XYZ file of C-alpha atoms in Angstrom:
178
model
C 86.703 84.752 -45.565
C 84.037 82.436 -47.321
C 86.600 79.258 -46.784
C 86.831 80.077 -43.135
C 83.255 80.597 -42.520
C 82.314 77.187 -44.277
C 85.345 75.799 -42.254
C 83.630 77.049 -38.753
C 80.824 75.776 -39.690
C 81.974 72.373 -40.536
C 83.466 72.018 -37.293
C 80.899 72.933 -35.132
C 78.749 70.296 -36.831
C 81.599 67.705 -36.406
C 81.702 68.223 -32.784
C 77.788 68.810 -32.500
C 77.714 65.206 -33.865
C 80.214 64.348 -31.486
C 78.703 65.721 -28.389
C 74.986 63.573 -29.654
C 76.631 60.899 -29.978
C 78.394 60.719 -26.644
C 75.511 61.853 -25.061
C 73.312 58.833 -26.375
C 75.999 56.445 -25.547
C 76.034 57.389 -21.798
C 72.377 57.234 -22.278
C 72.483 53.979 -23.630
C 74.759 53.103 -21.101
C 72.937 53.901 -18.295
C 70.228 51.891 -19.191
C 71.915 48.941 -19.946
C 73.114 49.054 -16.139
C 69.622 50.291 -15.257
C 68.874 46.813 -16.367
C 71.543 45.147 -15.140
C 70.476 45.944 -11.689
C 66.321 45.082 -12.136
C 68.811 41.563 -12.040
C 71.379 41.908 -9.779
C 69.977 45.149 -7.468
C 72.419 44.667 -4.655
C 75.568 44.239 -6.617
C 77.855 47.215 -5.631
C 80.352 46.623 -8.967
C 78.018 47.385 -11.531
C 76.113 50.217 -9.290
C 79.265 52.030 -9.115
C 79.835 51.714 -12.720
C 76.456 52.725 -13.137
C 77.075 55.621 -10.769
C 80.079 56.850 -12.894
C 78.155 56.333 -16.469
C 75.525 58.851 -14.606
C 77.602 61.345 -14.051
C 79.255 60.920 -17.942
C 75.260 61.078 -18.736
C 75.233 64.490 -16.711
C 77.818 66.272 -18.428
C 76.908 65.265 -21.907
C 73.573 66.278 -21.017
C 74.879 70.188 -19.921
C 77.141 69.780 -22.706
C 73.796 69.767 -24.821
C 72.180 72.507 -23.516
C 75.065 74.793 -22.830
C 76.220 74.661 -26.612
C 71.840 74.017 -27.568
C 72.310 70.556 -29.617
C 69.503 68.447 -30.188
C 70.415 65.305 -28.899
C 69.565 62.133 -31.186
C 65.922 61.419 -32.191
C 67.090 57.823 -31.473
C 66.416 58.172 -27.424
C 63.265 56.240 -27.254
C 65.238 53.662 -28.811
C 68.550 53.493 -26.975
C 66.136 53.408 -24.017
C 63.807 50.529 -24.229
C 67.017 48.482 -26.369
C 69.564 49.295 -23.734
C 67.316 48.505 -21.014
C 66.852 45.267 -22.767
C 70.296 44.332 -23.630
C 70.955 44.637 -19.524
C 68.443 42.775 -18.773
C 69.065 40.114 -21.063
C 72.704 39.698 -20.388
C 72.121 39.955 -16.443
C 69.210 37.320 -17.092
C 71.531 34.783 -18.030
C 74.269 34.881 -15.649
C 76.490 37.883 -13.963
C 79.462 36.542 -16.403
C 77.031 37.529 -19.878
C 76.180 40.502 -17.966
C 80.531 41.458 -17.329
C 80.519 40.427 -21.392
C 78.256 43.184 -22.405
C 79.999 45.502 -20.247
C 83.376 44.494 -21.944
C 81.933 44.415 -25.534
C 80.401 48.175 -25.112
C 83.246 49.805 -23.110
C 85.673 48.261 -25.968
C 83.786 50.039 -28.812
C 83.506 53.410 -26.746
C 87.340 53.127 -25.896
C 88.028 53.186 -29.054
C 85.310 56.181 -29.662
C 86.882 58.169 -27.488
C 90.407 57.786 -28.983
C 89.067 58.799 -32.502
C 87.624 61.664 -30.480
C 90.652 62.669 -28.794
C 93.041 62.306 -31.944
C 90.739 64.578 -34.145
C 90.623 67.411 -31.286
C 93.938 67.097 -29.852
C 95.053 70.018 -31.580
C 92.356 72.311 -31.096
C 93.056 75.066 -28.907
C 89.025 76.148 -28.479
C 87.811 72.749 -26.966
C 90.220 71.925 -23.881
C 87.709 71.097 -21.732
C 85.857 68.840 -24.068
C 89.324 66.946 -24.746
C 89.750 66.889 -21.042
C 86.007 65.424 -20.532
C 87.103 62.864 -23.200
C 90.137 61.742 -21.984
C 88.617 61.438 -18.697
C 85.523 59.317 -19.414
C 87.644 56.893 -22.088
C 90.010 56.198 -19.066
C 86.818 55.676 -16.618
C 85.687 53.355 -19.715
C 88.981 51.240 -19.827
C 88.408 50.803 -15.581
C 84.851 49.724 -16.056
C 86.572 47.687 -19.479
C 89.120 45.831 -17.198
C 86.977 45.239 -13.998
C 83.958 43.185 -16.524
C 87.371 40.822 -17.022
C 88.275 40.534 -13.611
C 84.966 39.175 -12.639
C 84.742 36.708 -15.088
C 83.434 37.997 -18.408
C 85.202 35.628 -20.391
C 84.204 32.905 -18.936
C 80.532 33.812 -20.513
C 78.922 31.569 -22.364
C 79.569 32.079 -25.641
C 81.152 35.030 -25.094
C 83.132 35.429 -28.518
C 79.824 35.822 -30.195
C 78.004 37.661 -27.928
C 80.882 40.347 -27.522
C 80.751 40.373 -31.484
C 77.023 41.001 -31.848
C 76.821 43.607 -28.952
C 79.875 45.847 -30.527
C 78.139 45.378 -33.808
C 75.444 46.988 -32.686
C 77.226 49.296 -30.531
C 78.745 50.767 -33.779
C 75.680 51.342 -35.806
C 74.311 52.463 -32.745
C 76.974 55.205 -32.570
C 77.180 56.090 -36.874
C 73.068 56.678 -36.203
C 73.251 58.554 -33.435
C 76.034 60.979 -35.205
C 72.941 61.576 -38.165
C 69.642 61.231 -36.059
């Protein structure tokens, strides 16, 4: 009985973390595009994506208070650096601003495959898979439209991509703790 209550309890603070986390990465993804846009404020592509992360920012944020998580005490944070990290990129050209995009949905793809791969067999969180596999695959779109318009062609795009999932990550592993 002791086993199973320890196990229960484990779990619901694996997917508590889980649910933070995702909630401060549409978070931080909305204001990276918030940023975006103080640039470009007429460009339809990265409104729409912006549009979609909102609605991924939405449900996380129901997800919190529904199940009464705390989201991460990182917010103020994610905020003013995501902002900036739009800004910046969009600052330069539209191409460093498609980079970003392509370095942060890569990082969250993956995410969200970890995600699905640990729940996939767990009967008591359907929807949350479902939520999951949605928003990864709304990701991978958002992923694969950066590279259409030119994100590549960045300027110095190799290490820019590489800094911006670097930080992505620890941005993710701090949200899961704080």
């Amino acid at each position: 009985m002791k086993n199973t209550l320890t196990n229960n309890k484990a779990k619901k603070k694996i997917i508590a973390d889980m649910i933070r986390v995702n909630q401060a990465g549409e978070f931080g993804a909305q204001k990276i595009y918030e940023g975006q846009l103080e640039v470009f404020k007429d460009d339809k592509i990265i409104q729409k994506m912006a549009n979609q992360e909102q609605i991924h920012l939405d449900t996380f944020n129901r997800i919190l208070i529904e199940r009464g998580i705390r989201p991460t005490a990182l917010s103020p944070l994610w905020s003013v650096g995501g902002y900036l990290l739009g800004l910046t990129t969009a600052l330069i050209d539209r191409k460093a601003a498609m980079a970003c995009t392509v370095a942060v949905e890569e990082v969250i793809e993956e995410h969200y495959q970890e995600q699905q791969k640990s729940l996939q067999n767990d009967d008591t969180e359907k929807e949350l898979i479902e939520i999951i596999k949605k928003f990864r695959k709304e990701e991978i779109e958002h992923k694969n439209t950066a590279l259409e318009h030119n994100a590549k062609d960045a300027k110095g795009y190799f290490l820019m991509t590489k800094g911006i999932k670097k930080i992505t990550k620890l941005a993710i592993f701090l949200s899961k703790k704080i």
